[in-house]
């Protein structure tokens, strides 16, 4: 899949998209480092985007700490909430008009429908659905008949779901993971695009922003491979060319388990306070590979 270029922005554009719900951890830092390296290798622009839509979990102080840790590690970005840029605002909490616009387009095309089901799904839709937390496909019999006349996303405090094409294989060539295939309706079901609390889901917000910000390559953890397949369906529905994808292997313990975010000793700030320099931190994540 080739990098998109219909925004008038010509070169490689990558992004760092942290959710500021805690301190920067070794695992996430490595993915961000790869994103920075990819932008460097491609003489590109790197964007910092603050994914702060989950208001109860996100804190400005976490975001500031993450930016400080990333700068200390040696990552630099050319656009972001701290430095400005042509495609801001760079805080998701300030981008609701973009999300509403896309909700309308999807609604007009009949691609999404209001759904009163599953409180658990709503909680999960607040976050990027990393693989371990992935849900089983949404039961088809809970889909309403096609077509609804609603003009706003949540007049009845409903979630909105994307109607996935049953049994269609969604495939893409990933820059790191190789050829990826996911089957709609089997590997994932109708997913939430708008939450009943009035905010877009992770899947929809990230597509809206990556598109509006002219991102040509998305670098993220391989636990989001299924999410990328979902997002490809949104791109297709909107007739938008998708970015290229580069899914990084996760940093794992020797047992194969993903590093626990609860292990504070692996926070970048802790490693730094304990006297590590950036090279030593990078050596730490290599050790876990
Ligand atoms: N904010 C998401 C996270 O921290 C970003 C995932 C993505 O790269 O789309 O997991």
PDB file of N, CA, C and O in Angstrom, residues 198-250:
ATOM      1  N   UNK A 198     -21.011  10.828  24.080  1.00  0.00           N
ATOM      2  CA  UNK A 198     -20.899  12.014  23.237  1.00  0.00           C
ATOM      3  C   UNK A 198     -19.550  12.192  22.556  1.00  0.00           C
ATOM      4  O   UNK A 198     -19.314  13.214  21.919  1.00  0.00           O
ATOM      5  N   UNK A 199     -18.658  11.223  22.691  1.00  0.00           N
ATOM      6  CA  UNK A 199     -17.337  11.339  22.061  1.00  0.00           C
ATOM      7  C   UNK A 199     -17.147  10.264  20.988  1.00  0.00           C
ATOM      8  O   UNK A 199     -17.718   9.180  21.087  1.00  0.00           O
ATOM      9  N   UNK A 200     -16.293  10.559  19.995  1.00  0.00           N
ATOM     10  CA  UNK A 200     -15.986   9.498  19.018  1.00  0.00           C
ATOM     11  C   UNK A 200     -15.152   8.410  19.679  1.00  0.00           C
ATOM     12  O   UNK A 200     -14.467   8.668  20.669  1.00  0.00           O
ATOM     13  N   UNK A 201     -15.199   7.216  19.121  1.00  0.00           N
ATOM     14  CA  UNK A 201     -14.347   6.140  19.632  1.00  0.00           C
ATOM     15  C   UNK A 201     -12.919   6.361  19.139  1.00  0.00           C
ATOM     16  O   UNK A 201     -12.672   7.168  18.231  1.00  0.00           O
ATOM     17  N   UNK A 202     -12.018   5.604  19.712  1.00  0.00           N
ATOM     18  CA  UNK A 202     -10.622   5.631  19.263  1.00  0.00           C
ATOM     19  C   UNK A 202     -10.524   5.417  17.756  1.00  0.00           C
ATOM     20  O   UNK A 202      -9.839   6.158  17.046  1.00  0.00           O
ATOM     21  N   UNK A 203     -11.227   4.382  17.245  1.00  0.00           N
ATOM     22  CA  UNK A 203     -11.092   4.013  15.826  1.00  0.00           C
ATOM     23  C   UNK A 203     -11.443   5.177  14.912  1.00  0.00           C
ATOM     24  O   UNK A 203     -10.749   5.446  13.935  1.00  0.00           O
ATOM     25  N   UNK A 204     -12.535   5.855  15.238  1.00  0.00           N
ATOM     26  CA  UNK A 204     -12.976   6.911  14.346  1.00  0.00           C
ATOM     27  C   UNK A 204     -12.115   8.155  14.482  1.00  0.00           C
ATOM     28  O   UNK A 204     -11.745   8.796  13.490  1.00  0.00           O
ATOM     29  N   UNK A 205     -11.775   8.517  15.711  1.00  0.00           N
ATOM     30  CA  UNK A 205     -10.983   9.737  15.935  1.00  0.00           C
ATOM     31  C   UNK A 205      -9.622   9.623  15.259  1.00  0.00           C
ATOM     32  O   UNK A 205      -9.126  10.552  14.635  1.00  0.00           O
ATOM     33  N   UNK A 206      -9.043   8.432  15.348  1.00  0.00           N
ATOM     34  CA  UNK A 206      -7.689   8.259  14.827  1.00  0.00           C
ATOM     35  C   UNK A 206      -7.685   8.321  13.288  1.00  0.00           C
ATOM     36  O   UNK A 206      -6.785   8.911  12.687  1.00  0.00           O
ATOM     37  N   UNK A 207      -8.724   7.781  12.675  1.00  0.00           N
ATOM     38  CA  UNK A 207      -8.813   7.865  11.211  1.00  0.00           C
ATOM     39  C   UNK A 207      -9.024   9.327  10.797  1.00  0.00           C
ATOM     40  O   UNK A 207      -8.353   9.842   9.896  1.00  0.00           O
ATOM     41  N   UNK A 208      -9.946   9.997  11.474  1.00  0.00           N
ATOM     42  CA  UNK A 208     -10.218  11.407  11.139  1.00  0.00           C
ATOM     43  C   UNK A 208      -8.932  12.221  11.229  1.00  0.00           C
ATOM     44  O   UNK A 208      -8.604  13.002  10.331  1.00  0.00           O
ATOM     45  N   UNK A 209      -8.186  12.018  12.310  1.00  0.00           N
ATOM     46  CA  UNK A 209      -6.984  12.835  12.523  1.00  0.00           C
ATOM     47  C   UNK A 209      -5.845  12.442  11.587  1.00  0.00           C
ATOM     48  O   UNK A 209      -5.156  13.309  11.046  1.00  0.00           O
ATOM     49  N   UNK A 210      -5.643  11.155  11.398  1.00  0.00           N
ATOM     50  CA  UNK A 210      -4.544  10.757  10.504  1.00  0.00           C
ATOM     51  C   UNK A 210      -4.809  11.299   9.098  1.00  0.00           C
ATOM     52  O   UNK A 210      -3.902  11.738   8.405  1.00  0.00           O
ATOM     53  N   UNK A 211      -6.084  11.282   8.719  1.00  0.00           N
ATOM     54  CA  UNK A 211      -6.419  11.813   7.388  1.00  0.00           C
ATOM     55  C   UNK A 211      -6.242  13.330   7.340  1.00  0.00           C
ATOM     56  O   UNK A 211      -5.531  13.852   6.478  1.00  0.00           O
ATOM     57  N   UNK A 212      -6.870  14.029   8.278  1.00  0.00           N
ATOM     58  CA  UNK A 212      -6.826  15.503   8.256  1.00  0.00           C
ATOM     59  C   UNK A 212      -5.402  16.022   8.414  1.00  0.00           C
ATOM     60  O   UNK A 212      -5.074  17.105   7.951  1.00  0.00           O
ATOM     61  N   UNK A 213      -4.574  15.260   9.104  1.00  0.00           N
ATOM     62  CA  UNK A 213      -3.210  15.725   9.359  1.00  0.00           C
ATOM     63  C   UNK A 213      -2.236  15.265   8.272  1.00  0.00           C
ATOM     64  O   UNK A 213      -1.035  15.461   8.387  1.00  0.00           O
ATOM     65  N   UNK A 214      -2.767  14.616   7.251  1.00  0.00           N
ATOM     66  CA  UNK A 214      -1.942  14.220   6.111  1.00  0.00           C
ATOM     67  C   UNK A 214      -0.891  13.180   6.448  1.00  0.00           C
ATOM     68  O   UNK A 214       0.191  13.156   5.844  1.00  0.00           O
ATOM     69  N   UNK A 215      -1.209  12.292   7.391  1.00  0.00           N
ATOM     70  CA  UNK A 215      -0.241  11.264   7.799  1.00  0.00           C
ATOM     71  C   UNK A 215      -0.059  10.258   6.653  1.00  0.00           C
ATOM     72  O   UNK A 215      -1.044   9.719   6.125  1.00  0.00           O
ATOM     73  N   UNK A 216       1.184   9.998   6.301  1.00  0.00           N
ATOM     74  CA  UNK A 216       1.432   9.059   5.202  1.00  0.00           C
ATOM     75  C   UNK A 216       1.800   7.670   5.710  1.00  0.00           C
ATOM     76  O   UNK A 216       1.663   6.689   4.987  1.00  0.00           O
ATOM     77  N   UNK A 217       2.309   7.582   6.943  1.00  0.00           N
ATOM     78  CA  UNK A 217       2.597   6.263   7.516  1.00  0.00           C
ATOM     79  C   UNK A 217       2.255   6.275   9.005  1.00  0.00           C
ATOM     80  O   UNK A 217       2.667   7.165   9.737  1.00  0.00           O
ATOM     81  N   UNK A 218       1.506   5.260   9.425  1.00  0.00           N
ATOM     82  CA  UNK A 218       1.142   5.089  10.830  1.00  0.00           C
ATOM     83  C   UNK A 218       2.065   4.028  11.421  1.00  0.00           C
ATOM     84  O   UNK A 218       2.075   2.890  10.959  1.00  0.00           O
ATOM     85  N   UNK A 219       2.841   4.429  12.425  1.00  0.00           N
ATOM     86  CA  UNK A 219       3.682   3.470  13.146  1.00  0.00           C
ATOM     87  C   UNK A 219       3.013   3.220  14.488  1.00  0.00           C
ATOM     88  O   UNK A 219       2.735   4.161  15.232  1.00  0.00           O
ATOM     89  N   UNK A 220       2.709   1.973  14.779  1.00  0.00           N
ATOM     90  CA  UNK A 220       2.045   1.641  16.043  1.00  0.00           C
ATOM     91  C   UNK A 220       2.428   0.232  16.444  1.00  0.00           C
ATOM     92  O   UNK A 220       3.075  -0.497  15.674  1.00  0.00           O
ATOM     93  N   UNK A 221       2.006  -0.199  17.625  1.00  0.00           N
ATOM     94  CA  UNK A 221       2.322  -1.538  18.119  1.00  0.00           C
ATOM     95  C   UNK A 221       1.537  -2.608  17.381  1.00  0.00           C
ATOM     96  O   UNK A 221       0.424  -2.354  16.910  1.00  0.00           O
ATOM     97  N   UNK A 222       2.110  -3.807  17.298  1.00  0.00           N
ATOM     98  CA  UNK A 222       1.429  -4.862  16.532  1.00  0.00           C
ATOM     99  C   UNK A 222       0.171  -5.377  17.220  1.00  0.00           C
ATOM    100  O   UNK A 222      -0.603  -6.115  16.630  1.00  0.00           O
ATOM    101  N   UNK A 223      -0.048  -4.961  18.463  1.00  0.00           N
ATOM    102  CA  UNK A 223      -1.311  -5.311  19.110  1.00  0.00           C
ATOM    103  C   UNK A 223      -2.479  -4.525  18.526  1.00  0.00           C
ATOM    104  O   UNK A 223      -3.633  -4.765  18.887  1.00  0.00           O
ATOM    105  N   UNK A 224      -2.185  -3.609  17.608  1.00  0.00           N
ATOM    106  CA  UNK A 224      -3.265  -2.848  16.969  1.00  0.00           C
ATOM    107  C   UNK A 224      -3.493  -3.256  15.514  1.00  0.00           C
ATOM    108  O   UNK A 224      -4.141  -2.544  14.753  1.00  0.00           O
ATOM    109  N   UNK A 225      -3.005  -4.440  15.142  1.00  0.00           N
ATOM    110  CA  UNK A 225      -3.192  -4.904  13.757  1.00  0.00           C
ATOM    111  C   UNK A 225      -4.681  -5.016  13.393  1.00  0.00           C
ATOM    112  O   UNK A 225      -5.088  -4.619  12.304  1.00  0.00           O
ATOM    113  N   UNK A 226      -5.460  -5.561  14.319  1.00  0.00           N
ATOM    114  CA  UNK A 226      -6.892  -5.701  14.022  1.00  0.00           C
ATOM    115  C   UNK A 226      -7.554  -4.330  13.914  1.00  0.00           C
ATOM    116  O   UNK A 226      -8.430  -4.104  13.073  1.00  0.00           O
ATOM    117  N   UNK A 227      -7.110  -3.420  14.751  1.00  0.00           N
ATOM    118  CA  UNK A 227      -7.638  -2.053  14.673  1.00  0.00           C
ATOM    119  C   UNK A 227      -7.348  -1.429  13.325  1.00  0.00           C
ATOM    120  O   UNK A 227      -8.179  -0.693  12.777  1.00  0.00           O
ATOM    121  N   UNK A 228      -6.165  -1.695  12.796  1.00  0.00           N
ATOM    122  CA  UNK A 228      -5.828  -1.121  11.495  1.00  0.00           C
ATOM    123  C   UNK A 228      -6.776  -1.658  10.435  1.00  0.00           C
ATOM    124  O   UNK A 228      -7.190  -0.923   9.530  1.00  0.00           O
ATOM    125  N   UNK A 229      -7.146  -2.929  10.535  1.00  0.00           N
ATOM    126  CA  UNK A 229      -8.111  -3.497   9.571  1.00  0.00           C
ATOM    127  C   UNK A 229      -9.456  -2.779   9.705  1.00  0.00           C
ATOM    128  O   UNK A 229     -10.091  -2.430   8.703  1.00  0.00           O
ATOM    129  N   UNK A 230      -9.889  -2.544  10.933  1.00  0.00           N
ATOM    130  CA  UNK A 230     -11.158  -1.805  11.132  1.00  0.00           C
ATOM    131  C   UNK A 230     -11.044  -0.426  10.503  1.00  0.00           C
ATOM    132  O   UNK A 230     -11.947   0.059   9.827  1.00  0.00           O
ATOM    133  N   UNK A 231      -9.914   0.216  10.741  1.00  0.00           N
ATOM    134  CA  UNK A 231      -9.748   1.591  10.258  1.00  0.00           C
ATOM    135  C   UNK A 231      -9.731   1.644   8.727  1.00  0.00           C
ATOM    136  O   UNK A 231     -10.232   2.590   8.126  1.00  0.00           O
ATOM    137  N   UNK A 232      -9.192   0.588   8.121  1.00  0.00           N
ATOM    138  CA  UNK A 232      -9.191   0.541   6.649  1.00  0.00           C
ATOM    139  C   UNK A 232     -10.614   0.569   6.104  1.00  0.00           C
ATOM    140  O   UNK A 232     -10.882   1.135   5.044  1.00  0.00           O
ATOM    141  N   UNK A 233     -11.538  -0.046   6.846  1.00  0.00           N
ATOM    142  CA  UNK A 233     -12.942  -0.025   6.396  1.00  0.00           C
ATOM    143  C   UNK A 233     -13.514   1.394   6.445  1.00  0.00           C
ATOM    144  O   UNK A 233     -14.301   1.787   5.580  1.00  0.00           O
ATOM    145  N   UNK A 234     -13.108   2.148   7.459  1.00  0.00           N
ATOM    146  CA  UNK A 234     -13.593   3.546   7.531  1.00  0.00           C
ATOM    147  C   UNK A 234     -13.012   4.351   6.371  1.00  0.00           C
ATOM    148  O   UNK A 234     -13.722   5.105   5.704  1.00  0.00           O
ATOM    149  N   UNK A 235     -11.709   4.178   6.118  1.00  0.00           N
ATOM    150  CA  UNK A 235     -11.101   4.887   4.980  1.00  0.00           C
ATOM    151  C   UNK A 235     -11.848   4.568   3.689  1.00  0.00           C
ATOM    152  O   UNK A 235     -12.165   5.440   2.892  1.00  0.00           O
ATOM    153  N   UNK A 236     -12.108   3.293   3.493  1.00  0.00           N
ATOM    154  CA  UNK A 236     -12.754   2.881   2.233  1.00  0.00           C
ATOM    155  C   UNK A 236     -14.137   3.493   2.118  1.00  0.00           C
ATOM    156  O   UNK A 236     -14.535   3.980   1.066  1.00  0.00           O
ATOM    157  N   UNK A 237     -14.871   3.451   3.232  1.00  0.00           N
ATOM    158  CA  UNK A 237     -16.236   3.990   3.206  1.00  0.00           C
ATOM    159  C   UNK A 237     -16.242   5.466   2.836  1.00  0.00           C
ATOM    160  O   UNK A 237     -17.154   5.964   2.178  1.00  0.00           O
ATOM    161  N   UNK A 238     -15.212   6.189   3.261  1.00  0.00           N
ATOM    162  CA  UNK A 238     -15.157   7.636   3.010  1.00  0.00           C
ATOM    163  C   UNK A 238     -14.432   7.968   1.702  1.00  0.00           C
ATOM    164  O   UNK A 238     -14.230   9.142   1.394  1.00  0.00           O
ATOM    165  N   UNK A 239     -14.032   6.933   0.976  1.00  0.00           N
ATOM    166  CA  UNK A 239     -13.256   7.117  -0.269  1.00  0.00           C
ATOM    167  C   UNK A 239     -11.958   7.866  -0.019  1.00  0.00           C
ATOM    168  O   UNK A 239     -11.548   8.723  -0.809  1.00  0.00           O
ATOM    169  N   UNK A 240     -11.337   7.597   1.091  1.00  0.00           N
ATOM    170  CA  UNK A 240     -10.047   8.194   1.415  1.00  0.00           C
ATOM    171  C   UNK A 240      -8.958   7.149   1.205  1.00  0.00           C
ATOM    172  O   UNK A 240      -9.113   5.992   1.638  1.00  0.00           O
ATOM    173  N   UNK A 241      -7.855   7.566   0.602  1.00  0.00           N
ATOM    174  CA  UNK A 241      -6.725   6.634   0.496  1.00  0.00           C
ATOM    175  C   UNK A 241      -6.104   6.494   1.890  1.00  0.00           C
ATOM    176  O   UNK A 241      -5.893   7.502   2.572  1.00  0.00           O
ATOM    177  N   UNK A 242      -5.852   5.287   2.348  1.00  0.00           N
ATOM    178  CA  UNK A 242      -5.295   5.115   3.700  1.00  0.00           C
ATOM    179  C   UNK A 242      -3.795   5.385   3.725  1.00  0.00           C
ATOM    180  O   UNK A 242      -3.140   5.365   2.682  1.00  0.00           O
ATOM    181  N   UNK A 243      -3.248   5.604   4.907  1.00  0.00           N
ATOM    182  CA  UNK A 243      -1.795   5.714   5.022  1.00  0.00           C
ATOM    183  C   UNK A 243      -1.168   4.327   4.904  1.00  0.00           C
ATOM    184  O   UNK A 243      -1.872   3.317   4.900  1.00  0.00           O
ATOM    185  N   UNK A 244       0.154   4.277   4.812  1.00  0.00           N
ATOM    186  CA  UNK A 244       0.862   3.002   4.961  1.00  0.00           C
ATOM    187  C   UNK A 244       0.903   2.663   6.453  1.00  0.00           C
ATOM    188  O   UNK A 244       0.744   3.550   7.298  1.00  0.00           O
ATOM    189  N   UNK A 245       1.109   1.378   6.752  1.00  0.00           N
ATOM    190  CA  UNK A 245       1.188   0.959   8.163  1.00  0.00           C
ATOM    191  C   UNK A 245       2.520   0.295   8.451  1.00  0.00           C
ATOM    192  O   UNK A 245       3.093  -0.388   7.583  1.00  0.00           O
ATOM    193  N   UNK A 246       2.973   0.476   9.678  1.00  0.00           N
ATOM    194  CA  UNK A 246       4.221  -0.131  10.138  1.00  0.00           C
ATOM    195  C   UNK A 246       3.961  -0.540  11.589  1.00  0.00           C
ATOM    196  O   UNK A 246       3.942   0.303  12.485  1.00  0.00           O
ATOM    197  N   UNK A 247       3.698  -1.816  11.801  1.00  0.00           N
ATOM    198  CA  UNK A 247       3.350  -2.295  13.152  1.00  0.00           C
ATOM    199  C   UNK A 247       4.585  -2.885  13.837  1.00  0.00           C
ATOM    200  O   UNK A 247       5.147  -3.872  13.351  1.00  0.00           O
ATOM    201  N   UNK A 248       4.958  -2.290  14.945  1.00  0.00           N
ATOM    202  CA  UNK A 248       6.197  -2.698  15.637  1.00  0.00           C
ATOM    203  C   UNK A 248       5.934  -3.886  16.556  1.00  0.00           C
ATOM    204  O   UNK A 248       4.897  -3.929  17.224  1.00  0.00           O
ATOM    205  N   UNK A 249       6.907  -4.802  16.633  1.00  0.00           N
ATOM    206  CA  UNK A 249       6.785  -5.869  17.625  1.00  0.00           C
ATOM    207  C   UNK A 249       6.717  -5.266  19.026  1.00  0.00           C
ATOM    208  O   UNK A 249       7.298  -4.199  19.266  1.00  0.00           O
ATOM    209  N   UNK A 250       6.002  -5.926  19.931  1.00  0.00           N
ATOM    210  CA  UNK A 250       5.897  -5.403  21.294  1.00  0.00           C
ATOM    211  C   UNK A 250       7.125  -5.795  22.096  1.00  0.00           C
ATOM    212  O   UNK A 250       7.736  -6.826  21.820  1.00  0.00           O
TER     213      UNK A 250
END
